[in-house]
CSV table of C-alpha atoms and ligand atoms in Angstrom, one decimal:
chain,number,residue,atom,x,y,z
A,1113,UNK,CA,14.2,5.1,-26.2
A,1114,UNK,CA,13.7,5.9,-23.0
A,1115,UNK,CA,12.6,4.5,-20.0
A,1116,UNK,CA,10.0,7.2,-19.4
A,1117,UNK,CA,8.5,10.9,-20.3
A,1118,UNK,CA,10.0,13.2,-18.2
A,1119,UNK,CA,13.3,14.3,-19.2
A,1120,UNK,CA,15.2,16.6,-16.9
A,1121,UNK,CA,17.5,19.3,-18.0
A,1122,UNK,CA,21.1,19.9,-15.9
A,1123,UNK,CA,20.5,23.5,-14.5
A,1124,UNK,CA,16.8,23.7,-15.3
A,1125,UNK,CA,14.2,24.2,-12.2
A,1126,UNK,CA,11.5,23.1,-14.4
A,1127,UNK,CA,8.2,24.7,-13.6
A,1128,UNK,CA,6.3,22.3,-16.6
A,1129,UNK,CA,6.0,18.8,-16.3
A,1130,UNK,CA,2.7,17.7,-14.5
A,1131,UNK,CA,4.0,14.8,-13.5
A,1132,UNK,CA,3.9,13.3,-9.7
A,1133,UNK,CA,6.8,13.8,-7.6
A,1134,UNK,CA,9.3,10.9,-7.5
A,1135,UNK,CA,8.4,10.0,-4.1
A,1136,UNK,CA,4.4,10.1,-4.4
A,1137,UNK,CA,4.8,7.1,-6.1
A,1138,UNK,CA,3.4,4.4,-3.9
A,1139,UNK,CA,6.2,1.9,-5.0
A,1140,UNK,CA,6.3,-0.3,-1.9
A,1141,UNK,CA,2.7,-0.2,-0.8
A,1142,UNK,CA,1.6,-1.1,-5.2
A,1143,UNK,CA,4.2,-4.1,-4.8
A,1144,UNK,CA,1.7,-4.8,-2.0
A,1145,UNK,CA,-1.3,-4.9,-3.6
A,1146,UNK,CA,-0.2,-6.0,-6.8
A,1147,UNK,CA,0.2,-9.5,-4.4
A,1148,UNK,CA,-2.7,-9.3,-2.1
A,1149,UNK,CA,-4.8,-8.9,-5.4
A,1150,UNK,CA,-2.7,-11.8,-7.1
A,1151,UNK,CA,-3.2,-13.7,-4.1
A,1152,UNK,CA,-7.5,-12.7,-3.6
A,1153,UNK,CA,-8.7,-13.0,-7.2
A,1154,UNK,CA,-6.3,-16.2,-8.8
A,1155,UNK,CA,-7.0,-17.2,-11.8
A,1156,UNK,CA,-8.8,-14.2,-12.7
A,1157,UNK,CA,-6.7,-11.7,-11.9
A,1158,UNK,CA,-5.2,-12.6,-15.1
A,1159,UNK,CA,-7.8,-14.0,-17.5
A,1160,UNK,CA,-9.5,-11.4,-19.5
A,1161,UNK,CA,-12.1,-8.9,-17.9
A,1162,UNK,CA,-15.1,-7.7,-18.1
A,1163,UNK,CA,-15.6,-5.2,-20.6
A,1164,UNK,CA,-16.7,-2.0,-18.9
A,1165,UNK,CA,-13.9,-3.2,-15.7
A,1166,UNK,CA,-14.5,-5.5,-13.0
A,1167,UNK,CA,-17.5,-5.3,-10.7
A,1168,UNK,CA,-14.7,-5.2,-7.7
A,1169,UNK,CA,-13.4,-1.8,-9.2
A,1170,UNK,CA,-16.4,-0.3,-10.1
A,1171,UNK,CA,-18.4,-1.3,-6.8
A,1172,UNK,CA,-15.1,0.3,-4.7
A,1173,UNK,CA,-15.1,3.8,-7.1
A,1174,UNK,CA,-19.0,3.7,-6.3
A,1175,UNK,CA,-18.5,4.3,-2.5
A,1176,UNK,CA,-15.1,6.3,-2.9
A,1177,UNK,CA,-17.8,8.6,-4.8
A,1178,UNK,CA,-20.2,8.9,-2.3
A,1179,UNK,CA,-16.8,10.5,0.4
A,1180,UNK,CA,-15.7,13.1,-1.9
A,1181,UNK,CA,-18.8,13.9,-4.8
A,1182,UNK,CA,-22.5,15.1,-4.0
A,1183,UNK,CA,-23.9,12.0,-5.8
A,1184,UNK,CA,-22.6,8.2,-6.0
A,1185,UNK,CA,-22.5,6.8,-9.4
A,1186,UNK,CA,-24.9,2.9,-9.8
A,1187,UNK,CA,-22.0,0.6,-11.7
A,1188,UNK,CA,-24.1,0.7,-14.7
A,1189,UNK,CA,-23.0,4.0,-14.7
A,1190,UNK,CA,-19.2,3.7,-14.6
A,1191,UNK,CA,-16.4,2.3,-17.5
A,1192,UNK,CA,-13.2,1.9,-16.8
A,1193,UNK,CA,-10.6,3.2,-19.6
A,1194,UNK,CA,-6.6,3.1,-19.3
A,1195,UNK,CA,-6.5,6.5,-18.0
A,1196,UNK,CA,-8.7,9.9,-18.9
A,1197,UNK,CA,-6.4,10.6,-21.6
A,1198,UNK,CA,-8.0,7.1,-22.9
A,1199,UNK,CA,-11.2,7.8,-21.6
A,1200,UNK,CA,-10.8,11.9,-23.9
A,1201,UNK,CA,-10.4,9.7,-26.1
A,1202,UNK,CA,-12.4,7.1,-26.6
A,1203,UNK,CA,-15.8,9.9,-25.9
A,1204,UNK,CA,-14.0,11.6,-28.6
A,1205,UNK,CA,-14.8,7.8,-31.5
A,1206,UNK,CA,-17.9,7.0,-29.7
A,1207,UNK,CA,-19.7,10.8,-30.7
A,1208,UNK,CA,-17.8,13.0,-32.4
A,1209,UNK,CA,-17.4,13.2,-36.5
A,1210,UNK,CA,-14.8,14.7,-38.2
A,1211,UNK,CA,-15.6,18.3,-39.6
A,1212,UNK,CA,-17.9,18.3,-35.8
A,1213,UNK,CA,-17.3,21.4,-34.0
A,1214,UNK,CA,-15.9,20.5,-30.4
A,1215,UNK,CA,-16.7,23.4,-27.9
A,1216,UNK,CA,-13.9,24.4,-24.9
A,1217,UNK,CA,-13.0,25.4,-22.1
A,1218,UNK,CA,-10.6,28.6,-22.1
A,1219,UNK,CA,-7.8,28.3,-20.9
A,1220,UNK,CA,-7.9,24.9,-20.7
A,1221,UNK,CA,-6.2,21.1,-20.4
A,1222,UNK,CA,-3.4,21.9,-23.5
A,1223,UNK,CA,-3.3,18.3,-24.4
A,1224,UNK,CA,-7.1,17.4,-24.4
A,1225,UNK,CA,-7.0,19.7,-27.1
A,1226,UNK,CA,-4.8,17.5,-29.0
A,1227,UNK,CA,-6.8,14.9,-28.4
A,1228,UNK,CA,-10.4,16.2,-29.5
A,1229,UNK,CA,-8.1,17.7,-32.8
A,1230,UNK,CA,-6.5,14.3,-33.6
A,1231,UNK,CA,-10.2,13.4,-34.0
A,1232,UNK,CA,-10.5,15.9,-36.7
A,1233,UNK,CA,-12.6,18.5,-34.8
A,1234,UNK,CA,-12.5,22.3,-35.3
A,1235,UNK,CA,-12.5,23.6,-31.3
A,1236,UNK,CA,-14.4,26.6,-30.5
A,1237,UNK,CA,-13.4,28.4,-27.3
A,1238,UNK,CA,-16.3,29.4,-25.6
A,1239,UNK,CA,-16.6,30.2,-21.8
A,1240,UNK,CA,-19.1,27.9,-19.4
A,1241,UNK,CA,-21.2,31.1,-19.6
A,1242,UNK,CA,-25.7,30.0,-20.3
A,1243,UNK,CA,-25.8,33.2,-22.6
A,1244,UNK,CA,-22.3,32.3,-24.5
A,1245,UNK,CA,-23.0,29.3,-24.9
A,1246,UNK,CA,-26.3,29.3,-26.4
A,1247,UNK,CA,-24.7,32.7,-28.1
A,1248,UNK,CA,-22.5,30.2,-29.9
A,1249,UNK,CA,-24.0,26.9,-30.1
A,1250,UNK,CA,-27.1,28.8,-32.4
A,1251,UNK,CA,-24.9,30.9,-34.1
A,1252,UNK,CA,-23.0,27.5,-35.3
A,1253,UNK,CA,-25.9,25.4,-35.8
A,1254,UNK,CA,-27.0,28.5,-38.2
A,1255,UNK,CA,-24.1,28.2,-40.1
A,1256,UNK,CA,-25.0,24.3,-40.7
A,1257,UNK,CA,-22.7,22.8,-38.8
A,1258,UNK,CA,-23.1,19.7,-35.9
A,1259,UNK,CA,-22.2,21.1,-32.1
A,1260,UNK,CA,-22.4,18.5,-29.8
A,1261,UNK,CA,-19.7,18.3,-27.1
A,1262,UNK,CA,-18.4,21.0,-24.4
A,1263,UNK,CA,-15.2,20.1,-22.9
A,1264,UNK,CA,-14.1,21.3,-19.5
A,1265,UNK,CA,-12.2,20.8,-16.4
A,1266,UNK,CA,-14.0,22.5,-13.6
A,1267,UNK,CA,-12.6,21.6,-10.3
A,1268,UNK,CA,-8.6,22.6,-10.1
A,1269,UNK,CA,-8.8,23.4,-13.5
A,1270,UNK,CA,-5.5,22.5,-15.8
A,1271,UNK,CA,-4.3,25.0,-16.0
A,1272,UNK,CA,-5.9,27.5,-13.8
A,1273,UNK,CA,-5.9,26.0,-10.1
A,1274,UNK,CA,-9.6,27.8,-9.8
A,1275,UNK,CA,-12.4,26.1,-10.0
A,1276,UNK,CA,-16.1,26.5,-11.3
A,1277,UNK,CA,-17.7,29.1,-9.0
A,1278,UNK,CA,-21.8,28.0,-7.8
A,1279,UNK,CA,-24.1,29.6,-9.6
A,1280,UNK,CA,-22.0,29.0,-13.4
A,1281,UNK,CA,-21.7,25.0,-11.9
A,1282,UNK,CA,-25.4,24.6,-11.2
A,1283,UNK,CA,-26.6,26.1,-14.0
A,1284,UNK,CA,-24.2,24.2,-17.2
A,1285,UNK,CA,-26.0,20.8,-17.7
A,1286,UNK,CA,-29.5,22.7,-17.3
A,1287,UNK,CA,-27.8,24.8,-20.1
A,1288,UNK,CA,-26.4,21.8,-21.9
A,1289,UNK,CA,-29.1,19.8,-21.4
A,1290,UNK,CA,-31.4,22.5,-22.7
A,1291,UNK,CA,-29.2,23.4,-25.7
A,1292,UNK,CA,-28.8,19.6,-27.0
A,1293,UNK,CA,-25.4,19.0,-25.8
A,1294,UNK,CA,-23.2,16.9,-23.3
A,1295,UNK,CA,-21.1,17.8,-21.4
A,1296,UNK,CA,-17.5,16.1,-21.1
A,1297,UNK,CA,-16.3,16.8,-17.1
A,1298,UNK,CA,-12.7,16.5,-16.5
A,1299,UNK,CA,-12.7,15.5,-13.1
A,1300,UNK,CA,-9.4,14.8,-12.9
A,1301,UNK,CA,-8.0,16.6,-9.9
A,1302,UNK,CA,-11.2,16.1,-7.2
A,1303,UNK,CA,-8.9,14.2,-4.3
A,1304,UNK,CA,-6.7,16.4,-4.7
A,1305,UNK,CA,-8.0,19.2,-2.8
A,1306,UNK,CA,-6.0,21.3,0.0
A,1307,UNK,CA,-8.8,24.0,1.4
A,1308,UNK,CA,-11.7,22.0,2.5
A,1309,UNK,CA,-14.1,19.3,0.0
A,1310,UNK,CA,-13.9,19.4,-4.0
A,1311,UNK,CA,-17.1,21.4,-5.2
A,1312,UNK,CA,-19.4,18.9,-6.3
A,1313,UNK,CA,-19.0,17.9,-10.0
A,1314,UNK,CA,-20.6,18.5,-13.0
A,1315,UNK,CA,-21.9,15.4,-12.9
A,1316,UNK,CA,-24.1,15.4,-9.6
A,1317,UNK,CA,-25.7,18.4,-10.2
A,1318,UNK,CA,-26.6,17.6,-13.2
A,1319,UNK,CA,-28.7,14.2,-12.0
A,1320,UNK,CA,-29.9,12.6,-15.2
A,1321,UNK,CA,-28.8,15.6,-17.5
A,1322,UNK,CA,-26.4,15.1,-20.5
A,1323,UNK,CA,-22.9,15.1,-18.4
A,1324,UNK,CA,-20.4,12.2,-18.9
A,1325,UNK,CA,-17.5,12.5,-16.1
A,1326,UNK,CA,-13.9,11.1,-16.5
A,1327,UNK,CA,-11.6,10.7,-14.1
A,1328,UNK,CA,-7.8,9.6,-13.5
A,1329,UNK,CA,-5.8,7.6,-10.8
A,1330,UNK,CA,-3.1,9.1,-12.3
A,1331,UNK,CA,-2.6,11.8,-10.5
A,1332,UNK,CA,-4.2,10.5,-7.5
A,1333,UNK,CA,-1.7,6.9,-7.3
A,1334,UNK,CA,-0.1,7.0,-10.3
A,1335,UNK,CA,-0.1,8.3,-13.6
A,1336,UNK,CA,2.3,4.3,-14.8
A,1337,UNK,CA,-0.8,2.1,-14.2
A,1338,UNK,CA,-3.4,4.2,-17.3
A,1339,UNK,CA,-6.0,3.8,-15.3
A,1340,UNK,CA,-9.7,6.1,-15.4
A,1341,UNK,CA,-12.9,5.7,-15.5
A,1342,UNK,CA,-16.1,7.7,-16.9
A,1343,UNK,CA,-19.4,7.8,-15.0
A,1344,UNK,CA,-22.1,8.8,-17.5
A,1345,UNK,CA,-25.4,7.6,-19.1
A,1346,UNK,CA,-25.4,3.4,-18.7
A,1347,UNK,CA,-26.7,3.6,-22.6
A,1348,UNK,CA,-23.2,5.0,-22.8
A,1349,UNK,CA,-22.6,2.5,-20.6
A,1350,UNK,CA,-23.3,-0.1,-22.2
A,1351,UNK,CA,-22.1,1.6,-26.0
A,1352,UNK,CA,-18.4,1.9,-24.8
A,1353,UNK,CA,-18.9,-1.8,-23.9
A,1354,UNK,CA,-19.6,-2.5,-27.3
A,1355,UNK,CA,-16.8,-2.0,-28.9
A,1356,UNK,CA,-14.7,-4.0,-30.8
A,1357,UNK,CA,-11.6,-3.9,-29.1
A,1358,UNK,CA,-13.6,-3.6,-25.6
A,1359,UNK,CA,-15.0,-6.6,-26.8
A,1360,UNK,CA,-11.7,-8.5,-28.4
A,1361,UNK,CA,-9.5,-7.5,-25.3
A,1362,UNK,CA,-12.0,-8.2,-21.9
A,1363,UNK,CA,-12.1,-4.5,-20.8
A,1364,UNK,CA,-8.8,-2.2,-21.3
A,1365,UNK,CA,-6.9,-2.7,-18.4
A,1366,UNK,CA,-7.9,-5.3,-15.7
A,1367,UNK,CA,-5.3,-6.8,-13.5
A,1368,UNK,CA,-4.6,-3.0,-13.0
A,1369,UNK,CA,-8.2,-2.7,-12.0
A,1370,UNK,CA,-8.5,-5.8,-10.0
A,1371,UNK,CA,-4.8,-4.2,-8.4
A,1372,UNK,CA,-6.4,-1.3,-7.7
A,1373,UNK,CA,-10.3,-2.4,-6.3
A,1374,UNK,CA,-7.2,-4.8,-3.8
A,1375,UNK,CA,-5.9,-1.3,-3.2
A,1376,UNK,CA,-9.3,0.8,-2.6
A,1377,UNK,CA,-10.9,-2.0,-0.3
A,1378,UNK,CA,-7.4,-2.2,2.1
A,1379,UNK,CA,-7.4,1.3,2.7
A,1380,UNK,CA,-4.3,1.6,1.0
A,1381,UNK,CA,-6.1,4.4,-0.9
A,1382,UNK,CA,-7.6,6.6,1.7
A,1383,UNK,CA,-4.0,6.7,3.4
A,1384,UNK,CA,-1.9,7.1,0.1
A,1385,UNK,CA,-4.0,10.4,-1.0
A,1386,UNK,CA,-4.6,11.5,2.9
A,1387,UNK,CA,-0.7,11.2,2.1
A,1388,UNK,CA,-0.1,13.1,-1.4
A,1389,UNK,CA,-2.4,15.7,-0.4
A,1390,UNK,CA,-0.1,16.9,2.6
A,1391,UNK,CA,2.9,16.6,0.4
A,1392,UNK,CA,1.2,19.0,-2.1
A,1393,UNK,CA,-0.6,21.2,-0.1
A,1394,UNK,CA,3.2,21.6,1.6
A,1395,UNK,CA,4.4,21.9,-1.5
A,1396,UNK,CA,1.6,24.7,-3.5
A,1397,UNK,CA,1.9,26.6,0.2
A,1398,UNK,CA,6.0,27.2,-1.0
A,1399,UNK,CA,6.2,28.2,-4.1
A,1400,UNK,CA,2.8,30.5,-2.7
A,1401,UNK,CA,4.8,32.0,-0.4
A,1402,UNK,CA,8.4,32.4,-2.0
A,1403,UNK,CA,6.2,34.0,-4.6
A,1404,UNK,CA,4.8,36.7,-2.3
A,1405,UNK,CA,8.1,36.7,-0.5
A,1406,UNK,CA,9.4,38.1,-3.7
A,1407,UNK,CA,6.9,40.5,-4.4
A,1408,UNK,CA,5.0,38.4,-7.3
A,1409,UNK,CA,1.0,37.7,-6.4
A,1410,UNK,CA,0.0,34.5,-7.2
A,1411,UNK,CA,-3.7,33.4,-6.7
A,1412,UNK,CA,-3.6,30.6,-4.1
A,1413,UNK,CA,-5.5,27.1,-5.5
A,1414,UNK,CA,-7.8,25.4,-2.9
A,1415,UNK,CA,-7.2,21.7,-5.2
A,1416,UNK,CA,-5.1,20.3,-7.7
A,1417,UNK,CA,-0.8,21.1,-9.3
A,1418,UNK,CA,-1.2,25.0,-11.0
A,1419,UNK,CA,-1.0,28.1,-10.6
A,1420,UNK,CA,-1.5,30.5,-13.7
A,1421,UNK,CA,-0.1,34.1,-12.9
A,1422,UNK,CA,0.0,36.3,-14.8
A,1423,UNK,CA,2.8,38.0,-17.3
A,1424,UNK,CA,5.0,36.8,-20.5
A,1425,UNK,CA,8.4,36.4,-19.9
A,1426,UNK,CA,10.0,35.1,-22.1
A,1427,UNK,CA,10.6,31.5,-22.3
A,1428,UNK,CA,14.8,31.5,-23.4
A,1429,UNK,CA,15.6,34.2,-20.9
A,1430,UNK,CA,13.6,32.1,-17.9
A,1431,UNK,CA,15.6,28.7,-19.2
A,1432,UNK,CA,18.9,31.0,-19.4
A,1433,UNK,CA,18.0,32.2,-15.2
A,1434,UNK,CA,17.4,28.1,-14.9
A,1435,UNK,CA,13.3,28.6,-14.3
A,1436,UNK,CA,11.0,27.0,-16.6
A,1437,UNK,CA,7.3,27.3,-17.2
A,1438,UNK,CA,5.1,26.9,-19.9
A,1439,UNK,CA,3.1,29.3,-21.8
A,1440,UNK,CA,-0.5,30.5,-20.9
A,1441,UNK,CA,-1.0,30.1,-25.1
A,1442,UNK,CA,-0.3,26.9,-25.4
A,1443,UNK,CA,-3.8,26.4,-22.9
A,1444,UNK,CA,-6.0,28.2,-25.9
A,1445,UNK,CA,-7.3,26.2,-28.7
A,1446,UNK,CA,-7.0,29.3,-30.7
A,1447,UNK,CA,-3.4,29.5,-29.5
A,1448,UNK,CA,-3.7,32.8,-27.7
A,1449,UNK,CA,-3.5,35.4,-25.7
A,1450,UNK,CA,-0.1,35.3,-24.2
A,1451,UNK,CA,-0.4,36.8,-21.1
A,1452,UNK,CA,-0.4,34.2,-18.3
A,1453,UNK,CA,2.0,31.2,-17.0
A,1454,UNK,CA,1.3,28.3,-15.7
A,1455,UNK,CA,3.7,27.4,-12.8
A,1456,UNK,CA,3.8,22.9,-11.9
A,1457,UNK,CA,4.2,22.5,-8.2
A,1458,UNK,CA,3.7,18.9,-8.1
A,1459,UNK,CA,7.3,17.4,-9.3
A,1460,UNK,CA,9.6,19.7,-7.2
A,1461,UNK,CA,9.3,19.9,-3.8
A,1462,UNK,CA,9.7,22.2,-1.1
A,1463,UNK,CA,13.4,23.4,-1.8
A,1464,UNK,CA,13.4,23.7,-5.4
A,1465,UNK,CA,9.8,25.4,-6.0
A,1466,UNK,CA,11.1,28.4,-3.7
A,1467,UNK,CA,14.8,28.5,-5.3
A,1468,UNK,CA,12.3,28.3,-9.1
A,1469,UNK,CA,10.2,31.6,-7.6
A,1470,UNK,CA,13.1,33.1,-6.7
A,1471,UNK,CA,14.4,32.9,-10.6
A,1472,UNK,CA,11.5,33.6,-12.4
A,1473,UNK,CA,10.4,36.0,-10.0
A,1474,UNK,CA,12.5,39.2,-11.1
A,1475,UNK,CA,11.2,38.5,-15.2
A,1476,UNK,CA,7.7,38.1,-13.9
A,1477,UNK,CA,8.2,41.6,-12.6
A,1478,UNK,CA,9.3,42.7,-15.5
A,1479,UNK,CA,7.4,41.5,-18.4
A,1480,UNK,CA,3.7,42.6,-18.9
A,1481,UNK,CA,1.5,40.9,-20.4
A,1482,UNK,CA,2.1,40.7,-24.7
A,1483,UNK,CA,-0.3,40.9,-27.2
A,1484,UNK,CA,-2.2,38.6,-28.0
A,1485,UNK,CA,0.0,36.0,-30.7
A,1486,UNK,CA,-2.4,33.6,-32.2
A,1487,UNK,CA,-1.0,30.3,-33.9
A,1488,UNK,CA,-0.9,29.3,-37.1
A,1489,UNK,CA,-1.4,25.5,-36.2
A,1490,UNK,CA,-3.3,26.2,-33.0
A,1491,UNK,CA,-2.2,24.4,-30.0
A,1492,UNK,CA,0.0,21.0,-31.5
A,1493,UNK,CA,1.5,23.7,-33.4
A,1494,UNK,CA,2.3,25.6,-30.3
A,1495,UNK,CA,4.3,22.1,-28.1
A,1496,UNK,CA,8.1,22.7,-27.6
A,1497,UNK,CA,8.5,19.4,-26.6
A,1498,UNK,CA,7.0,16.0,-25.1
A,1499,UNK,CA,4.2,16.4,-23.3
A,1500,UNK,CA,4.6,17.9,-20.0
A,1501,UNK,CA,0.9,17.1,-19.0
B,1855,LIG,C1,-7.2,18.0,-16.5
B,1855,LIG,C2,-6.2,17.2,-17.4
B,1855,LIG,N1,-7.0,15.9,-17.8
B,1855,LIG,C3,-6.2,14.8,-18.0
B,1855,LIG,C4,-4.8,14.4,-17.8
B,1855,LIG,C5,-4.5,13.2,-18.0
B,1855,LIG,O1,-4.9,12.2,-16.9
B,1855,LIG,P1,-4.3,10.2,-17.7
B,1855,LIG,O2,-3.3,10.2,-17.2
B,1855,LIG,O3,-5.0,9.9,-16.6
B,1855,LIG,O4,-5.1,9.9,-19.0
B,1855,LIG,C6,-4.4,15.5,-17.3
B,1855,LIG,C7,-2.8,15.5,-16.3
B,1855,LIG,O5,-1.9,16.3,-16.4
B,1855,LIG,C8,-4.8,16.7,-16.9
B,1855,LIG,O6,-4.5,17.7,-16.2
């Protein structure tokens, strides 16, 4: 059994993995934060935790969100999770019944599609547009279907790197409220903003609208911590606290959550985020510049880890040329269209990214967008190897 999920392939510069650069993982700083948390909290650091997460982390997170978002939650609106994926799993268990329809943006984070599909939901693609949402919800409900959730990543989206622009960002919570939908806002990339602050979250703009925002420390600090959070109505937080396994386990990741509180309060988190933002901005710039130098237009993502380029080169040909990526179709619940590629610039350094761009550019130039090609098995059937994230 291997130790980690990532599996490199000799000779292939692999831009498919949404994983951090190994040097960006704060091994020494985390060891120091662990020691500090054990000294500060003593035996309580190793006890069963408070079910919604330790008060110290909730308090620090509420402060942090005054810096990175337009509205800070109060602790009663915060629930600490074992990552954003776990937040989504919890929400789908709490709010979705097998056979329900869950609406999803397209393209969107491919592994969220799998989490929702695991719950037995039918996934229906809708863009975050009031008219389209109203039309689809009305049609489905007339057909007797239960439609309760709308999932999207509105800020530095996986896979496009783009953020939902302002008019739609402001109107979406209002539309959701009117239609009786809960928006699940995946806000995993908020901290990784390269050209100015991230736009305000739907949760902040909605101010009481039915929006649950999920966040993560996987990209800002380290995915192996399995630590994230959600902000939502206090009634939802209270319902999650009452879940048997949350009660039985005393929260879901208490010791790591307390360590994050110590890391945050010491200023370590701020320093680390500043350094990873510098690093990944440099990665982005190296990839974009190398593609431009090769005559390939690349939209410049203002945050996150991904660039989304038109074109559909064949993956085997790309891998034979020593470069890999994720084909665009995996980010659609319907399995298509196959006319873009997602390039992740997180895991490789600038020199490797520039070389990957040189290998990929001729293939991107040569391959036009392919025809729509629905995948018979939906999102799970389109995966070619374990979870590149
Ligand atoms: C949009 C999005 N949400 C969630 C995750 C997973 O987050 P976590 O590691 O906190 O479960 C990822 C990771 O790639 C992601 O891109």
